[in-house]
GROMACS .gro file of C-alpha atoms in nm:
model
  285
    1MET     CA    1   0.861  -0.884  -4.548
    2VAL     CA    2   1.026  -0.779  -4.223
    3VAL     CA    3   0.789  -0.785  -3.928
    4PRO     CA    4   0.836  -0.477  -3.704
    5PHE     CA    5   0.990  -0.541  -3.365
    6ALA     CA    6   0.680  -0.416  -3.182
    7ALA     CA    7   0.458  -0.656  -3.376
    8ARG     CA    8   0.690  -0.948  -3.301
    9THR     CA    9   0.695  -0.856  -2.933
   10ALA     CA   10   0.316  -0.828  -2.921
   11ALA     CA   11   0.279  -1.168  -3.084
   12LEU     CA   12   0.531  -1.318  -2.844
   13ILE     CA   13   0.338  -1.209  -2.534
   14ASN     CA   14  -0.004  -1.264  -2.693
   15ALA     CA   15  -0.094  -0.894  -2.689
   16ARG     CA   16  -0.360  -0.772  -2.928
   17PRO     CA   17  -0.355  -0.436  -3.110
   18GLY     CA   18  -0.327  -0.149  -2.864
   19GLU     CA   19  -0.231  -0.371  -2.569
   20LEU     CA   20   0.147  -0.382  -2.601
   21ARG     CA   21   0.211  -0.047  -2.432
   22ALA     CA   22  -0.006  -0.139  -2.135
   23ALA     CA   23   0.154  -0.482  -2.101
   24LEU     CA   24   0.501  -0.327  -2.105
   25ALA     CA   25   0.387  -0.065  -1.854
   26GLY     CA   26   0.254  -0.336  -1.623
   27PHE     CA   27   0.581  -0.524  -1.660
   28GLY     CA   28   0.769  -0.204  -1.580
   29LEU     CA   29   0.556  -0.131  -1.275
   30PHE     CA   30   0.628  -0.470  -1.120
   31PHE     CA   31   0.992  -0.442  -1.221
   32CYS     CA   32   1.021  -0.112  -1.033
   33LEU     CA   33   0.843  -0.245  -0.725
   34PHE     CA   34   1.040  -0.567  -0.696
   35THR     CA   35   1.373  -0.410  -0.785
   36GLY     CA   36   1.321  -0.158  -0.507
   37TYR     CA   37   1.208  -0.417  -0.254
   38PHE     CA   38   1.487  -0.663  -0.331
   39MET     CA   39   1.739  -0.382  -0.303
   40LEU     CA   40   1.606  -0.313   0.045
   41ARG     CA   41   1.577  -0.673   0.160
   42PRO     CA   42   1.953  -0.737   0.203
   43ILE     CA   43   1.966  -0.416   0.407
   44ARG     CA   44   1.682  -0.546   0.623
   45GLU     CA   45   1.863  -0.875   0.681
   46SER     CA   46   2.181  -0.699   0.788
   47MET     CA   47   1.977  -0.482   1.025
   48GLY     CA   48   1.821  -0.792   1.174
   49ILE     CA   49   2.172  -0.911   1.253
   50GLN     CA   50   2.261  -0.566   1.387
   51GLY     CA   51   1.970  -0.594   1.630
   52GLY     CA   52   2.103  -0.929   1.747
   53VAL     CA   53   2.047  -1.272   1.592
   54ASP     CA   54   1.908  -1.395   1.922
   55ASN     CA   55   1.644  -1.120   1.902
   56LEU     CA   56   1.515  -1.213   1.558
   57GLN     CA   57   1.222  -1.406   1.701
   58TRP     CA   58   1.108  -1.089   1.876
   59LEU     CA   59   1.133  -0.896   1.551
   60PHE     CA   60   0.912  -1.161   1.392
   61THR     CA   61   0.665  -1.118   1.677
   62ALA     CA   62   0.672  -0.740   1.634
   63THR     CA   63   0.610  -0.786   1.261
   64PHE     CA   64   0.308  -1.004   1.337
   65PHE     CA   65   0.151  -0.740   1.561
   66ALA     CA   66   0.237  -0.464   1.314
   67MET     CA   67   0.049  -0.658   1.047
   68LEU     CA   68  -0.248  -0.702   1.280
   69LEU     CA   69  -0.268  -0.325   1.310
   70ALA     CA   70  -0.181  -0.233   0.952
   71VAL     CA   71  -0.406  -0.472   0.759
   72PRO     CA   72  -0.739  -0.351   0.904
   73LEU     CA   73  -0.620   0.010   0.880
   74PHE     CA   74  -0.533  -0.016   0.512
   75ALA     CA   75  -0.851  -0.215   0.446
   76TRP     CA   76  -1.054   0.060   0.610
   77LEU     CA   77  -0.876   0.321   0.399
   78ASN     CA   78  -0.947   0.115   0.087
   79SER     CA   79  -1.317   0.116   0.174
   80LYS     CA   80  -1.318   0.496   0.201
   81VAL     CA   81  -1.086   0.614  -0.076
   82PRO     CA   82  -1.169   0.564  -0.447
   83ARG     CA   83  -0.947   0.291  -0.587
   84ILE     CA   84  -0.812   0.523  -0.854
   85HIS     CA   85  -0.652   0.731  -0.577
   86TYR     CA   86  -0.580   0.457  -0.324
   87ILE     CA   87  -0.255   0.348  -0.485
   88ASP     CA   88  -0.133   0.709  -0.485
   89TRP     CA   89  -0.200   0.730  -0.113
   90VAL     CA   90  -0.032   0.399  -0.033
   91TYR     CA   91   0.273   0.445  -0.253
   92GLY     CA   92   0.306   0.808  -0.152
   93PHE     CA   93   0.299   0.706   0.214
   94PHE     CA   94   0.568   0.442   0.170
   95CYS     CA   95   0.779   0.670  -0.048
   96LEU     CA   96   0.779   0.932   0.228
   97ASN     CA   97   0.865   0.657   0.476
   98LEU     CA   98   1.167   0.560   0.268
   99LEU     CA   99   1.287   0.918   0.251
  100LEU     CA  100   1.243   0.949   0.627
  101PHE     CA  101   1.436   0.628   0.693
  102ALA     CA  102   1.712   0.739   0.455
  103GLY     CA  103   1.749   1.064   0.646
  104LEU     CA  104   1.741   0.894   0.985
  105PHE     CA  105   2.000   0.634   0.888
  106PHE     CA  106   2.221   0.908   0.747
  107VAL     CA  107   2.220   1.073   1.091
  108LEU     CA  108   2.180   0.768   1.319
  109ARG     CA  109   2.382   0.516   1.125
  110ASP     CA  110   2.440   0.274   1.414
  111SER     CA  111   2.106   0.298   1.593
  112ILE     CA  112   1.996  -0.054   1.688
  113TRP     CA  113   1.636   0.047   1.756
  114LEU     CA  114   1.610   0.226   1.423
  115ALA     CA  115   1.740  -0.089   1.255
  116ARG     CA  116   1.474  -0.294   1.434
  117VAL     CA  117   1.196  -0.056   1.331
  118PHE     CA  118   1.310  -0.071   0.969
  119TYR     CA  119   1.320  -0.451   0.984
  120VAL     CA  120   0.955  -0.464   1.088
  121TRP     CA  121   0.850  -0.185   0.854
  122ILE     CA  122   0.991  -0.346   0.539
  123SER     CA  123   0.762  -0.648   0.582
  124VAL     CA  124   0.458  -0.420   0.597
  125TYR     CA  125   0.592  -0.231   0.296
  126ASN     CA  126   0.628  -0.546   0.090
  127LEU     CA  127   0.280  -0.675   0.169
  128PHE     CA  128   0.092  -0.361   0.072
  129VAL     CA  129   0.304  -0.245  -0.219
  130VAL     CA  130   0.262  -0.577  -0.401
  131SER     CA  131  -0.104  -0.641  -0.315
  132VAL     CA  132  -0.205  -0.290  -0.421
  133ALA     CA  133  -0.025  -0.339  -0.753
  134TRP     CA  134  -0.229  -0.648  -0.833
  135SER     CA  135  -0.551  -0.471  -0.742
  136LEU     CA  136  -0.450  -0.201  -0.990
  137MET     CA  137  -0.398  -0.462  -1.262
  138ALA     CA  138  -0.741  -0.609  -1.191
  139ASP     CA  139  -0.890  -0.263  -1.244
  140VAL     CA  140  -0.695  -0.186  -1.561
  141PHE     CA  141  -0.743  -0.508  -1.760
  142ASP     CA  142  -1.065  -0.696  -1.824
  143ALA     CA  143  -1.082  -1.074  -1.779
  144PRO     CA  144  -0.977  -1.179  -2.134
  145GLN     CA  145  -0.688  -0.932  -2.131
  146ALA     CA  146  -0.581  -1.052  -1.788
  147ARG     CA  147  -0.571  -1.415  -1.899
  148ARG     CA  148  -0.346  -1.325  -2.191
  149LEU     CA  149  -0.119  -1.062  -2.037
  150PHE     CA  150  -0.081  -1.125  -1.665
  151ALA     CA  151   0.188  -1.390  -1.710
  152PHE     CA  152   0.408  -1.144  -1.896
  153ILE     CA  153   0.331  -0.864  -1.650
  154ALA     CA  154   0.419  -1.090  -1.356
  155ALA     CA  155   0.754  -1.161  -1.522
  156GLY     CA  156   0.846  -0.803  -1.435
  157ALA     CA  157   0.849  -0.912  -1.071
  158SER     CA  158   1.083  -1.201  -1.152
  159VAL     CA  159   1.325  -0.977  -1.338
  160GLY     CA  160   1.310  -0.718  -1.061
  161GLY     CA  161   1.375  -0.995  -0.809
  162LEU     CA  162   1.704  -1.062  -0.990
  163VAL     CA  163   1.808  -0.704  -1.061
  164GLY     CA  164   1.728  -0.571  -0.711
  165PRO     CA  165   1.964  -0.787  -0.505
  166ALA     CA  166   2.234  -0.757  -0.771
  167LEU     CA  167   2.214  -0.377  -0.750
  168SER     CA  168   2.220  -0.394  -0.372
  169ALA     CA  169   2.535  -0.606  -0.374
  170LEU     CA  170   2.706  -0.393  -0.639
  171LEU     CA  171   2.610  -0.047  -0.512
  172VAL     CA  172   2.618  -0.078  -0.133
  173ASP     CA  173   2.980   0.040  -0.114
  174LEU     CA  174   2.918   0.326  -0.357
  175LEU     CA  175   2.580   0.450  -0.233
  176GLY     CA  176   2.555   0.302   0.114
  177GLN     CA  177   2.225   0.214   0.280
  178PHE     CA  178   2.118   0.578   0.256
  179GLY     CA  179   2.162   0.586  -0.122
  180LEU     CA  180   1.991   0.252  -0.178
  181MET     CA  181   1.686   0.373   0.013
  182LEU     CA  182   1.671   0.686  -0.199
  183LEU     CA  183   1.696   0.475  -0.514
  184ALA     CA  184   1.413   0.251  -0.390
  185ALA     CA  185   1.199   0.561  -0.325
  186LEU     CA  186   1.269   0.678  -0.679
  187LEU     CA  187   1.157   0.343  -0.819
  188LEU     CA  188   0.839   0.361  -0.613
  189ALA     CA  189   0.770   0.708  -0.752
  190ALA     CA  190   0.825   0.570  -1.103
  191ALA     CA  191   0.562   0.304  -1.028
  192VAL     CA  192   0.313   0.580  -0.943
  193ALA     CA  193   0.383   0.749  -1.277
  194ILE     CA  194   0.325   0.418  -1.458
  195LYS     CA  195  -0.002   0.376  -1.268
  196HIS     CA  196  -0.133   0.703  -1.410
  197PHE     CA  197  -0.049   0.590  -1.762
  198LEU     CA  198  -0.228   0.259  -1.706
  199MET     CA  199  -0.542   0.426  -1.572
  200ALA     CA  200  -0.557   0.652  -1.878
  201TRP     CA  201  -0.513   0.347  -2.103
  202ARG     CA  202  -0.787   0.162  -1.911
  203ASP     CA  203  -1.053   0.410  -2.017
  204GLU     CA  204  -0.941   0.396  -2.379
  205LEU     CA  205  -0.856   0.030  -2.445
  206GLY     CA  206  -0.876  -0.155  -2.114
  207ALA     CA  207  -1.149  -0.258  -1.872
  208GLY     CA  208  -1.319   0.082  -1.898
  209ARG     CA  209  -1.349   0.091  -2.276
  210PRO     CA  210  -1.692   0.072  -2.441
  211GLY     CA  211  -1.792  -0.289  -2.492
  212ALA     CA  212  -1.555  -0.433  -2.233
  213GLU     CA  213  -1.672  -0.691  -1.985
  214HIS     CA  214  -1.848  -0.535  -1.689
  215ALA     CA  215  -1.604  -0.404  -1.431
  216GLU     CA  216  -1.648  -0.198  -1.118
  217SER     CA  217  -1.547   0.163  -1.147
  218PRO     CA  218  -1.210   0.238  -0.985
  219ARG     CA  219  -1.355   0.575  -0.889
  220ARG     CA  220  -1.549   0.405  -0.611
  221PRO     CA  221  -1.403   0.259  -0.291
  222VAL     CA  222  -1.393  -0.116  -0.238
  223ALA     CA  223  -1.717  -0.244  -0.089
  224GLY     CA  224  -1.720  -0.424   0.244
  225ASN     CA  225  -1.544  -0.371   0.574
  226PRO     CA  226  -1.186  -0.424   0.698
  227PHE     CA  227  -1.265  -0.784   0.798
  228SER     CA  228  -1.443  -0.893   0.480
  229GLY     CA  229  -1.135  -1.078   0.357
  230LEU     CA  230  -1.102  -1.274   0.681
  231THR     CA  231  -1.465  -1.384   0.677
  232ARG     CA  232  -1.430  -1.493   0.314
  233VAL     CA  233  -1.124  -1.704   0.396
  234LEU     CA  234  -1.296  -1.865   0.694
  235GLY     CA  235  -1.596  -1.948   0.478
  236SER     CA  236  -1.398  -2.121   0.201
  237SER     CA  237  -1.227  -2.458   0.241
  238TYR     CA  238  -1.016  -2.378  -0.065
  239LEU     CA  239  -0.885  -2.052   0.082
  240LEU     CA  240  -0.834  -2.219   0.420
  241GLY     CA  241  -0.624  -2.481   0.245
  242ILE     CA  242  -0.409  -2.210   0.088
  243ALA     CA  243  -0.374  -2.041   0.427
  244ALA     CA  244  -0.265  -2.370   0.585
  245PHE     CA  245  -0.010  -2.427   0.308
  246VAL     CA  246   0.136  -2.079   0.356
  247LEU     CA  247   0.148  -2.130   0.734
  248LEU     CA  248   0.337  -2.459   0.704
  249LEU     CA  249   0.575  -2.322   0.440
  250THR     CA  250   0.648  -2.012   0.645
  251THR     CA  251   0.706  -2.215   0.961
  252ALA     CA  252   0.959  -2.441   0.790
  253SER     CA  253   1.139  -2.158   0.611
  254THR     CA  254   1.165  -1.957   0.934
  255PHE     CA  255   1.393  -2.217   1.091
  256LEU     CA  256   1.621  -2.201   0.786
  257TYR     CA  257   1.610  -1.822   0.792
  258PHE     CA  258   1.733  -1.806   1.152
  259GLU     CA  259   2.020  -2.042   1.076
  260GLN     CA  260   2.116  -1.842   0.768
  261ALA     CA  261   2.125  -1.521   0.972
  262ARG     CA  262   2.341  -1.687   1.235
  263LEU     CA  263   2.593  -1.811   0.978
  264VAL     CA  264   2.619  -1.474   0.802
  265ALA     CA  265   2.663  -1.294   1.136
  266GLU     CA  266   2.948  -1.526   1.233
  267LEU     CA  267   3.128  -1.530   0.899
  268PHE     CA  268   3.078  -1.170   0.780
  269PRO     CA  269   3.096  -0.916   1.064
  270ASP     CA  270   3.111  -0.610   0.835
  271ARG     CA  271   2.766  -0.467   0.761
  272ALA     CA  272   2.832  -0.377   0.396
  273GLU     CA  273   2.969  -0.725   0.342
  274GLN     CA  274   2.654  -0.870   0.496
  275VAL     CA  275   2.444  -0.671   0.249
  276ARG     CA  276   2.651  -0.808  -0.039
  277VAL     CA  277   2.617  -1.164   0.089
  278PHE     CA  278   2.242  -1.139   0.138
  279GLY     CA  279   2.210  -0.977  -0.204
  280ALA     CA  280   2.403  -1.264  -0.361
  281ILE     CA  281   2.182  -1.518  -0.182
  282ASP     CA  282   1.864  -1.346  -0.303
  283PHE     CA  283   2.001  -1.330  -0.658
  284VAL     CA  284   2.089  -1.699  -0.666
  285VAL     CA  285   1.781  -1.827  -0.483
   0.00000   0.00000   0.00000
């Protein structure tokens, strides 16, 4: 007896009846997000060089202060807007941002200050787009489903992390930075469409189905205040340890990042070539 392809796939990823579509949708959502981001990242790196390699430390400082402003703001919004709509607001906001940047770069192609703003903005974009996606998954799947399916869903990010820089390197000459930004906006819009499918599935077969483990309703905002996460980290030695690890890792990798930017700036003066080089580095690494 020949086992249908869908049944074999479900068995391979440990999905139970009715879960395969949602698992594939979750995979697709992360694939879209990470493909879009990793298409944009080589552009960001070339813009960092455009703003001056010696000024990269100031762009890092600007990114730090932008995060200090953005994190409490988005946390406050999350405490006011029902979670079922929050992702629409966040992704819609960043999608409009991408369209705005695409238009501005089409007109002001060589603007150094615009390049610097985009460099800072893309870090904020990456933080919130990814974190909001995982909060969506926590709402859609109950705990047993999450334990079985999240590994496969997270693989969508890995595949997107390979496809994104490859597309950036291959398409930068054809589409230019303007076209790549439009493509990233399209992928973000696709992620919103997938989100709506997942929320409908949640009520039928996911965390909102009758008999599922207790889960908070996504139709209510997140409880707490914008600084609840900080107080929780400060009150947990485990979370403080993770924070210290991330701090040390980021500090070490920053030195390597600056040297990489300096080498690319010296060896590849053409901006499109820089995008291809950074895309190749992201693909390999």
